[in-house]
Short mmCIF file of C-alpha atoms in Angstrom, two decimals:
data_model
loop_
_atom_site.label_atom_id
_atom_site.label_comp_id
_atom_site.label_asym_id
_atom_site.label_seq_id
_atom_site.Cartn_x
_atom_site.Cartn_y
_atom_site.Cartn_z
CA UNK A 990 49.08 93.58 104.93
CA UNK A 991 47.78 92.90 101.42
CA UNK A 992 50.44 91.27 99.28
CA UNK A 993 50.04 89.75 95.85
CA UNK A 994 51.54 86.50 97.02
CA UNK A 995 51.03 83.29 98.88
CA UNK A 996 52.22 83.22 102.52
CA UNK A 997 55.83 83.34 101.36
CA UNK A 998 57.82 85.13 98.69
CA UNK A 999 58.57 81.79 97.07
CA UNK A 1000 54.83 81.26 96.97
CA UNK A 1001 54.43 84.51 95.09
CA UNK A 1002 56.99 83.47 92.52
CA UNK A 1003 55.26 80.13 92.11
CA UNK A 1004 51.89 81.81 91.61
CA UNK A 1005 53.21 84.52 89.34
CA UNK A 1006 51.25 84.87 86.13
CA UNK A 1007 47.72 85.63 85.08
CA UNK A 1008 46.24 85.00 88.53
CA UNK A 1009 48.74 87.22 90.28
CA UNK A 1010 48.37 89.96 87.70
CA UNK A 1011 44.59 89.88 88.10
CA UNK A 1012 45.00 90.54 91.79
CA UNK A 1013 46.57 93.88 90.93
CA UNK A 1014 43.44 95.13 89.19
CA UNK A 1015 41.54 97.85 91.06
CA UNK A 1016 38.69 96.36 93.04
CA UNK A 1017 40.14 92.86 93.22
CA UNK A 1018 39.32 91.67 96.75
CA UNK A 1019 38.33 93.85 99.72
CA UNK A 1020 34.92 94.52 98.16
CA UNK A 1021 33.67 96.31 101.26
CA UNK A 1022 36.81 98.40 101.66
CA UNK A 1023 36.19 101.84 100.14
CA UNK A 1024 39.75 103.04 100.70
CA UNK A 1025 41.70 103.71 97.53
CA UNK A 1026 44.38 101.08 96.83
CA UNK A 1027 48.01 102.06 96.34
CA UNK A 1028 50.08 99.25 94.85
CA UNK A 1029 53.76 99.16 95.77
CA UNK A 1030 56.26 97.11 93.80
CA UNK A 1031 59.05 96.18 96.22
CA UNK A 1032 61.64 93.71 97.43
CA UNK A 1033 61.79 94.95 101.04
CA UNK A 1034 61.35 92.36 103.76
CA UNK A 1035 58.00 91.65 105.40
CA UNK A 1036 58.76 93.36 108.70
CA UNK A 1037 59.73 96.61 106.96
CA UNK A 1038 56.59 96.51 104.83
CA UNK A 1039 54.40 95.88 107.88
CA UNK A 1040 55.88 98.86 109.72
CA UNK A 1041 55.35 101.18 106.78
CA UNK A 1042 51.87 99.89 106.05
CA UNK A 1043 50.72 100.67 109.59
CA UNK A 1044 52.34 104.09 109.61
CA UNK A 1045 51.16 105.11 106.16
CA UNK A 1046 47.56 103.99 106.61
CA UNK A 1047 47.43 105.80 109.95
CA UNK A 1048 48.76 109.00 108.32
CA UNK A 1049 46.64 108.58 105.15
CA UNK A 1050 43.46 106.70 106.16
CA UNK A 1051 41.91 107.19 102.72
CA UNK A 1052 44.39 104.70 101.25
CA UNK A 1053 45.21 101.03 101.69
CA UNK A 1054 48.43 99.43 100.53
CA UNK A 1055 48.99 96.43 98.32
CA UNK A 1056 52.49 95.02 97.94
CA UNK A 1057 53.83 93.18 94.93
CA UNK A 1058 57.05 91.43 95.97
CA UNK A 1059 59.52 90.88 93.13
CA UNK A 1060 63.28 90.99 92.93
CA UNK A 1061 64.38 93.88 90.68
CA UNK A 1062 65.28 91.87 87.55
CA UNK A 1063 61.87 90.19 87.68
CA UNK A 1064 60.21 93.52 88.43
CA UNK A 1065 61.79 95.01 85.32
CA UNK A 1066 60.51 92.14 83.19
CA UNK A 1067 57.06 92.52 84.72
CA UNK A 1068 56.94 96.25 84.01
CA UNK A 1069 58.08 95.79 80.42
CA UNK A 1070 55.19 93.44 79.71
CA UNK A 1071 52.46 95.81 78.55
CA UNK A 1072 49.76 93.24 79.34
CA UNK A 1073 50.45 93.57 83.09
CA UNK A 1074 48.64 96.21 85.14
CA UNK A 1075 51.10 98.77 86.44
CA UNK A 1076 51.79 99.24 90.16
CA UNK A 1077 51.81 102.81 91.44
CA UNK A 1078 55.14 103.00 93.23
CA UNK A 1079 58.44 101.18 92.96
CA UNK A 1080 60.24 101.02 96.31
CA UNK A 1081 63.45 99.10 95.86
CA UNK A 1082 65.92 97.82 98.39
CA UNK A 1083 69.60 97.90 97.39
CA UNK A 1084 72.01 97.00 95.82
CA UNK A 1085 71.68 98.41 92.28
CA UNK A 1086 69.53 101.37 91.30
CA UNK A 1087 67.23 99.67 88.82
CA UNK A 1088 64.89 102.67 88.97
CA UNK A 1089 67.54 104.68 87.15
CA UNK A 1090 67.66 102.00 84.46
CA UNK A 1091 63.89 102.12 84.02
CA UNK A 1092 63.80 105.91 84.17
CA UNK A 1093 65.99 105.97 81.07
CA UNK A 1094 63.31 103.87 79.38
CA UNK A 1095 60.52 106.31 80.39
CA UNK A 1096 58.86 104.09 83.00
CA UNK A 1097 59.07 106.68 85.80
CA UNK A 1098 57.47 110.07 86.40
CA UNK A 1099 58.62 112.98 88.61
CA UNK A 1100 58.08 112.59 92.34
CA UNK A 1101 56.91 116.19 92.69
CA UNK A 1102 57.68 116.30 96.42
CA UNK A 1103 59.32 118.99 98.57
CA UNK A 1104 62.97 118.12 99.18
CA UNK A 1105 63.47 120.18 102.34
CA UNK A 1106 65.77 118.24 104.66
CA UNK A 1107 66.66 115.66 102.00
CA UNK A 1108 70.28 115.95 100.80
CA UNK A 1109 70.89 115.57 97.09
CA UNK A 1110 73.93 113.39 97.81
CA UNK A 1111 76.10 111.89 100.52
CA UNK A 1112 79.68 112.42 99.41
CA UNK A 1113 79.81 111.42 95.76
CA UNK A 1114 76.78 109.11 95.96
CA UNK A 1115 73.73 110.82 94.41
CA UNK A 1116 70.55 110.49 96.44
CA UNK A 1117 68.29 112.52 94.17
CA UNK A 1118 67.57 111.18 90.71
CA UNK A 1119 68.01 113.21 87.58
CA UNK A 1120 64.78 114.88 86.59
CA UNK A 1121 63.26 114.14 90.02
CA UNK A 1122 62.38 110.65 88.76
CA UNK A 1123 63.41 108.88 91.97
CA UNK A 1124 65.06 109.50 95.32
CA UNK A 1125 67.10 107.39 97.69
CA UNK A 1126 64.99 106.12 100.57
CA UNK A 1127 67.59 104.24 102.62
CA UNK A 1128 71.32 103.59 102.85
CA UNK A 1129 73.44 100.50 103.48
CA UNK A 1130 76.89 100.75 105.03
CA UNK A 1131 79.88 98.47 105.33
CA UNK A 1132 80.89 97.35 108.80
CA UNK A 1133 82.18 94.57 111.00
CA UNK A 1134 79.89 92.00 112.61
CA UNK A 1135 81.31 91.48 116.10
CA UNK A 1136 80.79 89.04 118.97
CA UNK A 1137 81.99 91.25 121.82
CA UNK A 1138 81.80 88.46 124.40
CA UNK A 1139 84.07 86.22 122.32
CA UNK A 1140 86.50 89.08 121.72
CA UNK A 1141 86.80 89.64 125.47
CA UNK A 1142 87.09 85.94 126.25
CA UNK A 1143 89.84 85.46 123.66
CA UNK A 1144 91.63 88.66 124.68
CA UNK A 1145 91.52 90.11 121.18
CA UNK A 1146 92.02 93.80 120.35
CA UNK A 1147 88.84 95.69 119.56
CA UNK A 1148 88.34 95.80 115.75
CA UNK A 1149 88.09 99.55 115.32
CA UNK A 1150 89.48 99.49 111.79
CA UNK A 1151 90.81 97.23 109.04
CA UNK A 1152 94.49 97.17 110.15
CA UNK A 1153 93.50 95.55 113.46
CA UNK A 1154 92.10 92.58 111.53
CA UNK A 1155 95.32 92.28 109.53
CA UNK A 1156 97.38 91.71 112.67
CA UNK A 1157 98.57 88.37 114.07
CA UNK A 1158 95.99 88.34 116.88
CA UNK A 1159 93.21 87.67 114.36
CA UNK A 1160 94.80 84.68 112.63
CA UNK A 1161 91.95 82.18 112.32
CA UNK A 1162 89.62 84.54 114.22
CA UNK A 1163 88.02 86.30 111.28
CA UNK A 1164 85.38 85.45 108.68
CA UNK A 1165 84.70 87.13 105.37
CA UNK A 1166 82.49 86.46 102.38
CA UNK A 1167 84.45 84.95 99.52
CA UNK A 1168 84.47 87.59 96.76
CA UNK A 1169 84.73 84.81 94.17
CA UNK A 1170 81.29 83.41 95.00
CA UNK A 1171 79.42 86.06 97.05
CA UNK A 1172 78.17 89.14 95.25
CA UNK A 1173 78.88 91.60 98.06
CA UNK A 1174 82.43 90.33 98.43
CA UNK A 1175 83.84 92.19 95.45
CA UNK A 1176 82.42 95.44 96.83
CA UNK A 1177 84.39 94.76 100.01
CA UNK A 1178 87.56 94.68 97.88
CA UNK A 1179 86.59 97.99 96.32
CA UNK A 1180 86.08 99.55 99.76
CA UNK A 1181 89.57 98.51 100.88
CA UNK A 1182 91.43 99.58 97.74
CA UNK A 1183 89.69 102.95 97.53
CA UNK A 1184 89.82 103.75 101.26
CA UNK A 1185 93.51 102.85 101.77
CA UNK A 1186 94.76 103.36 98.24
CA UNK A 1187 95.52 100.60 95.76
CA UNK A 1188 98.82 99.46 97.25
CA UNK A 1189 97.73 99.92 100.86
CA UNK A 1190 94.40 98.25 100.23
CA UNK A 1191 95.93 95.11 98.70
CA UNK A 1192 98.52 94.96 101.48
CA UNK A 1193 95.68 94.86 104.00
CA UNK A 1194 93.62 92.43 101.95
CA UNK A 1195 96.54 90.01 101.67
CA UNK A 1196 97.10 89.97 105.44
CA UNK A 1197 93.37 89.78 106.18
CA UNK A 1198 92.97 86.93 103.69
CA UNK A 1199 95.78 85.13 105.50
CA UNK A 1200 93.88 85.47 108.76
CA UNK A 1201 90.34 84.88 107.53
CA UNK A 1202 88.08 81.94 106.85
CA UNK A 1203 86.52 82.55 103.41
CA UNK A 1204 82.86 81.55 103.31
CA UNK A 1205 80.00 81.32 100.85
CA UNK A 1206 77.36 81.07 103.60
CA UNK A 1207 77.05 80.57 107.33
CA UNK A 1208 79.07 83.65 108.18
CA UNK A 1209 76.62 84.83 110.84
CA UNK A 1210 76.67 81.47 112.60
CA UNK A 1211 80.46 81.58 112.80
CA UNK A 1212 80.35 84.92 114.59
CA UNK A 1213 77.41 84.06 116.82
CA UNK A 1214 79.16 80.86 117.95
CA UNK A 1215 82.38 82.78 118.65
CA UNK A 1216 84.44 80.54 116.37
CA UNK A 1217 85.27 83.65 114.36
CA UNK A 1218 84.50 86.64 116.60
CA UNK A 1219 84.51 89.14 113.72
CA UNK A 1220 83.18 89.13 110.17
CA UNK A 1221 83.38 91.70 107.38
CA UNK A 1222 79.88 92.40 106.14
CA UNK A 1223 77.31 95.00 105.16
CA UNK A 1224 75.47 96.43 108.14
CA UNK A 1225 71.94 95.13 107.59
CA UNK A 1226 72.70 91.62 108.85
CA UNK A 1227 74.71 92.78 111.88
CA UNK A 1228 71.94 95.25 112.70
CA UNK A 1229 69.33 92.52 112.70
CA UNK A 1230 71.46 90.14 114.75
CA UNK A 1231 72.23 92.86 117.26
CA UNK A 1232 68.55 93.34 117.92
CA UNK A 1233 67.87 89.68 118.65
CA UNK A 1234 71.13 87.99 119.62
CA UNK A 1235 73.17 89.99 122.05
CA UNK A 1236 76.13 90.37 122.52
CA UNK A 1237 76.35 90.77 118.74
CA UNK A 1238 77.42 94.26 117.76
CA UNK A 1239 78.10 96.19 114.59
CA UNK A 1240 81.26 98.23 114.27
CA UNK A 1241 81.60 100.88 111.60
CA UNK A 1242 85.36 101.11 111.00
CA UNK A 1243 87.26 104.37 110.83
CA UNK A 1244 87.68 103.68 107.13
CA UNK A 1245 84.03 102.97 106.47
CA UNK A 1246 81.76 103.05 103.47
CA UNK A 1247 78.25 103.64 102.27
CA UNK A 1248 78.06 100.79 99.80
CA UNK A 1249 74.71 101.51 98.22
CA UNK A 1250 71.26 103.07 98.49
CA UNK A 1251 67.72 101.90 97.86
CA UNK A 1252 65.34 104.14 95.93
CA UNK A 1253 61.69 105.02 95.55
CA UNK A 1254 59.87 106.43 92.53
CA UNK A 1255 56.46 106.81 90.90
CA UNK A 1256 55.64 104.66 87.91
CA UNK A 1257 54.40 106.56 84.89
CA UNK A 1258 51.37 104.27 84.42
CA UNK A 1259 50.19 104.60 88.02
CA UNK A 1260 46.40 104.45 88.31
CA UNK A 1261 46.46 106.78 91.33
CA UNK A 1262 49.28 109.29 91.15
CA UNK A 1263 48.06 111.14 94.26
CA UNK A 1264 48.13 107.92 96.28
CA UNK A 1265 51.52 106.97 94.89
CA UNK A 1266 52.89 110.40 95.76
CA UNK A 1267 51.41 110.15 99.26
CA UNK A 1268 53.21 106.88 99.90
CA UNK A 1269 56.53 108.21 98.57
CA UNK A 1270 56.06 111.30 100.73
CA UNK A 1271 55.53 109.15 103.81
CA UNK A 1272 58.59 106.97 103.12
CA UNK A 1273 60.77 110.08 102.79
CA UNK A 1274 59.20 111.93 105.73
CA UNK A 1275 60.82 112.14 109.15
CA UNK A 1276 58.20 109.73 110.52
CA UNK A 1277 58.76 107.23 107.73
CA UNK A 1278 62.53 107.45 107.87
CA UNK A 1279 62.47 106.82 111.61
CA UNK A 1280 60.83 103.45 110.89
CA UNK A 1281 63.81 102.12 108.93
CA UNK A 1282 66.08 101.27 111.91
CA UNK A 1283 63.16 99.57 113.70
CA UNK A 1284 62.79 96.77 111.16
CA UNK A 1285 64.29 93.34 111.74
CA UNK A 1286 66.42 94.15 108.68
CA UNK A 1287 67.29 97.76 109.54
CA UNK A 1288 68.46 100.35 107.06
CA UNK A 1289 70.00 103.79 107.47
CA UNK A 1290 67.73 106.83 106.92
CA UNK A 1291 68.49 109.37 104.19
CA UNK A 1292 67.07 112.28 106.22
CA UNK A 1293 69.87 113.57 108.51
CA UNK A 1294 67.55 115.16 111.08
CA UNK A 1295 66.16 111.74 112.01
CA UNK A 1296 69.43 110.56 113.58
CA UNK A 1297 69.02 112.94 116.51
CA UNK A 1298 65.92 110.93 117.52
CA UNK A 1299 67.54 107.48 117.26
CA UNK A 1300 69.95 107.58 120.20
CA UNK A 1301 73.69 107.99 120.56
CA UNK A 1302 74.41 104.37 119.60
CA UNK A 1303 72.90 104.79 116.12
CA UNK A 1304 75.53 105.23 113.41
CA UNK A 1305 75.01 108.50 111.52
CA UNK A 1306 76.54 108.27 108.03
CA UNK A 1307 76.12 111.99 107.40
CA UNK A 1308 78.11 112.87 110.52
CA UNK A 1309 80.68 110.21 109.58
CA UNK A 1310 80.95 111.65 106.08
CA UNK A 1311 81.49 115.14 107.48
CA UNK A 1312 84.20 113.80 109.80
CA UNK A 1313 86.03 112.08 106.93
CA UNK A 1314 85.24 108.56 108.13
CA UNK A 1315 83.70 107.57 104.82
CA UNK A 1316 86.39 107.97 102.19
CA UNK A 1317 85.04 105.30 99.86
CA UNK A 1318 82.39 106.22 97.34
CA UNK A 1319 80.41 103.49 95.55
CA UNK A 1320 80.56 103.30 91.78
CA UNK A 1321 78.56 101.36 89.23
CA UNK A 1322 80.26 97.97 88.83
CA UNK A 1323 78.15 96.87 85.89
CA UNK A 1324 81.03 97.24 83.45
CA UNK A 1325 82.87 94.24 84.90
CA UNK A 1326 85.32 95.85 87.31
CA UNK A 1327 83.86 93.92 90.24
CA UNK A 1328 84.53 90.65 88.42
CA UNK A 1329 88.11 91.72 87.78
CA UNK A 1330 88.62 92.53 91.47
CA UNK A 1331 87.14 89.18 92.46
CA UNK A 1332 89.47 87.44 90.02
CA UNK A 1333 92.47 89.28 91.47
CA UNK A 1334 91.52 88.20 94.99
CA UNK A 1335 90.95 84.63 93.85
CA UNK A 1336 94.49 84.63 92.52
CA UNK A 1337 95.78 85.88 95.86
CA UNK A 1338 94.00 83.05 97.71
CA UNK A 1339 94.45 80.26 95.14
CA UNK A 1340 96.63 78.44 97.70
CA UNK A 1341 94.93 79.60 100.88
CA UNK A 1342 96.88 77.25 103.14
CA UNK A 1343 100.20 78.55 101.80
CA UNK A 1344 99.09 82.17 102.25
CA UNK A 1345 98.13 81.47 105.87
CA UNK A 1346 101.47 79.77 106.52
CA UNK A 1347 103.52 82.57 104.99
CA UNK A 1348 101.73 85.27 106.94
CA UNK A 1349 102.09 83.22 110.12
CA UNK A 1350 105.84 83.03 109.55
CA UNK A 1351 106.07 86.77 108.85
CA UNK A 1352 104.17 87.63 112.03
CA UNK A 1353 106.26 85.25 114.14
CA UNK A 1354 109.53 86.61 112.73
CA UNK A 1355 108.46 90.20 113.27
CA UNK A 1356 107.54 89.40 116.87
CA UNK A 1357 111.02 87.89 117.33
CA UNK A 1358 112.64 91.09 116.08
CA UNK A 1359 113.96 89.82 112.73
CA UNK A 1360 113.68 92.58 110.19
CA UNK A 1361 115.64 92.88 106.91
CA UNK A 1362 114.70 89.81 104.87
CA UNK A 1363 111.39 89.48 106.71
CA UNK A 1364 110.41 93.00 105.66
CA UNK A 1365 111.16 92.05 102.06
CA UNK A 1366 109.01 88.93 102.47
CA UNK A 1367 106.14 91.04 103.79
CA UNK A 1368 106.40 93.34 100.79
CA UNK A 1369 106.32 90.34 98.45
CA UNK A 1370 103.08 89.13 100.05
CA UNK A 1371 101.54 92.59 99.91
CA UNK A 1372 102.38 93.44 96.31
CA UNK A 1373 99.50 93.34 93.84
CA UNK A 1374 100.26 92.05 90.33
CA UNK A 1375 98.66 95.05 88.60
CA UNK A 1376 98.83 98.81 89.11
CA UNK A 1377 96.01 101.01 90.34
CA UNK A 1378 95.26 102.22 86.81
CA UNK A 1379 94.85 98.70 85.40
CA UNK A 1380 91.23 99.40 84.50
CA UNK A 1381 92.35 102.20 82.16
CA UNK A 1382 93.61 99.51 79.80
CA UNK A 1383 90.71 99.43 77.37
CA UNK A 1384 91.58 95.98 76.04
CA UNK A 1385 91.57 94.54 79.56
CA UNK A 1386 88.40 96.38 80.57
CA UNK A 1387 86.64 95.23 77.40
CA UNK A 1388 87.62 91.64 78.15
CA UNK A 1389 85.81 91.78 81.50
CA UNK A 1390 82.70 93.65 80.40
CA UNK A 1391 79.84 91.17 80.44
CA UNK A 1392 77.50 90.92 77.48
CA UNK A 1393 74.01 92.24 78.07
CA UNK A 1394 71.80 89.46 79.38
CA UNK A 1395 68.80 88.80 77.18
CA UNK A 1396 65.46 89.43 78.82
CA UNK A 1397 63.49 86.37 79.84
CA UNK A 1398 60.14 85.73 78.24
CA UNK A 1399 57.37 87.98 79.53
CA UNK A 1400 54.88 86.49 81.97
CA UNK A 1401 52.20 84.65 80.09
CA UNK A 1402 54.42 84.01 77.07
CA UNK A 1403 57.07 81.76 78.57
CA UNK A 1404 56.96 78.16 79.80
CA UNK A 1405 53.87 77.26 81.76
CA UNK A 1406 53.06 74.75 84.46
CA UNK A 1407 50.27 72.21 84.38
CA UNK A 1408 47.70 74.75 85.57
CA UNK A 1409 48.46 77.11 82.70
CA UNK A 1410 50.31 79.59 84.89
CA UNK A 1411 53.58 81.18 83.81
CA UNK A 1412 56.57 79.40 85.25
CA UNK A 1413 58.39 81.26 88.04
CA UNK A 1414 60.93 83.83 86.82
CA UNK A 1415 64.47 82.57 87.05
CA UNK A 1416 66.39 84.03 89.99
CA UNK A 1417 70.10 84.80 90.03
CA UNK A 1418 71.96 81.91 91.63
CA UNK A 1419 75.40 81.80 93.20
CA UNK A 1420 77.41 79.23 91.26
CA UNK A 1421 80.25 77.72 93.32
CA UNK A 1422 83.64 78.32 91.74
CA UNK A 1423 82.52 81.26 89.66
CA UNK A 1424 82.89 84.94 90.61
CA UNK A 1425 79.69 86.49 91.94
CA UNK A 1426 77.72 83.73 90.28
CA UNK A 1427 78.98 84.82 86.85
CA UNK A 1428 81.40 83.18 84.45
CA UNK A 1429 84.74 84.80 83.65
CA UNK A 1430 84.45 86.08 80.06
CA UNK A 1431 86.54 84.01 77.68
CA UNK A 1432 88.56 87.05 76.61
CA UNK A 1433 89.49 87.76 80.23
CA UNK A 1434 90.90 84.32 81.01
CA UNK A 1435 94.46 85.12 79.84
CA UNK A 1436 94.52 88.15 82.16
CA UNK A 1437 93.27 86.08 85.07
CA UNK A 1438 95.90 83.39 84.53
CA UNK A 1439 98.61 86.04 84.30
CA UNK A 1440 97.50 87.45 87.66
CA UNK A 1441 97.42 84.02 89.25
CA UNK A 1442 100.98 83.35 88.06
CA UNK A 1443 102.13 86.71 89.45
CA UNK A 1444 100.62 85.95 92.87
CA UNK A 1445 102.34 82.55 92.86
CA UNK A 1446 105.67 84.21 92.05
CA UNK A 1447 105.21 86.73 94.86
CA UNK A 1448 104.46 84.01 97.38
CA UNK A 1449 107.37 81.87 96.21
CA UNK A 1450 109.67 84.89 96.62
CA UNK A 1451 108.33 85.47 100.13
CA UNK A 1452 109.02 81.83 101.01
CA UNK A 1453 112.62 82.05 99.76
CA UNK A 1454 113.20 85.20 101.79
CA UNK A 1455 111.74 83.66 104.94
CA UNK A 1456 113.83 80.53 104.44
CA UNK A 1457 116.95 82.67 104.07
CA UNK A 1458 116.03 84.52 107.27
CA UNK A 1459 115.46 81.16 108.99
CA UNK A 1460 112.01 82.43 109.93
#
């Protein structure tokens, strides 16, 4: 596999600059190889790229692949620098469709491929780009990461859906990514509140938060060890663990979700449009799509016919969508709504120990048959401080909308190391104590504090009710 990199992705970032760009030029290296190079800009993992390289070069022996590995924000900066030679194809893994962003800036050209067997959408999620400028190549779904052996040993109910995890059996037996510090976490909140409705979703999230250990990292290890037999997560990690560490399993809940898609498109400045189109055709073909679940970081195919060849245990999102299992539809969170949801959840869990205690008392009282005041206490813990239409408040929404981040200096023009190479592009970092690695906008802080106060009032009311019920 030819990759413009050192043996690791970090090595590529460290070598990024004039030397790396030169390696993209036609004829660089492989002097005796007369096959035509096709350069793919991507952030897929090595195992996926190796599988597709072998399959593509077998199907199209006149071509050889080169991979340029860059995370999407760095890829966008690279493409905008006119001094850099253009790759031929951009094949992006999720989560955000950066190809759509670049298509609006005229960096993409039509795929020009037959679309037979390729749906234009799954539910409300578009798979086909406007103007044929890109197409989804893989899907990612939300699911539960499950240690089935630990569940059996601890006599826990099978986690077929969210409400099971909100029950007393899972107190201290559940892990979830902290939406305040983990980027995917806020999407999890969106799945719950859209799948069960605003009130029902927050009721579940409150009970689940009372049961769960909130984590920034190490979630997989908790499940593998059996300390927390279940974790809420996207399916790529559970899929990989299931392949290598049985008895790990993935469970797609009855209220499931396709959380995002990855896309492929042809770059307008491709030096070999035919080769670029051949690679995109292979990725979207039945043969190429069947490769996706075989990777050590598996993805879901976008071609429905492929699922019939993958075995009965393979989750089929198209069949699930048709059966009504996938009620949630992903939306673009770039306008700040995800940060607002994360802030709401952070208010709910600001005193995590108290929340755990209150839910423990509610569950114990309900098991003992106490009802009137205890039911009121439950409702106090479940009640969200804002209504479902809170985002329609333009002043509030404007307060959370992040300012556009300025582009970093183009390669070759920014800071350089001692060898004259461009310094590595800055990568997004998770900052402990800040939502999704981002700061709360100053204008939003009064809203956040108001929510935190409302959660505190709800929990204080629940405590008074439980005290009165002697629960």
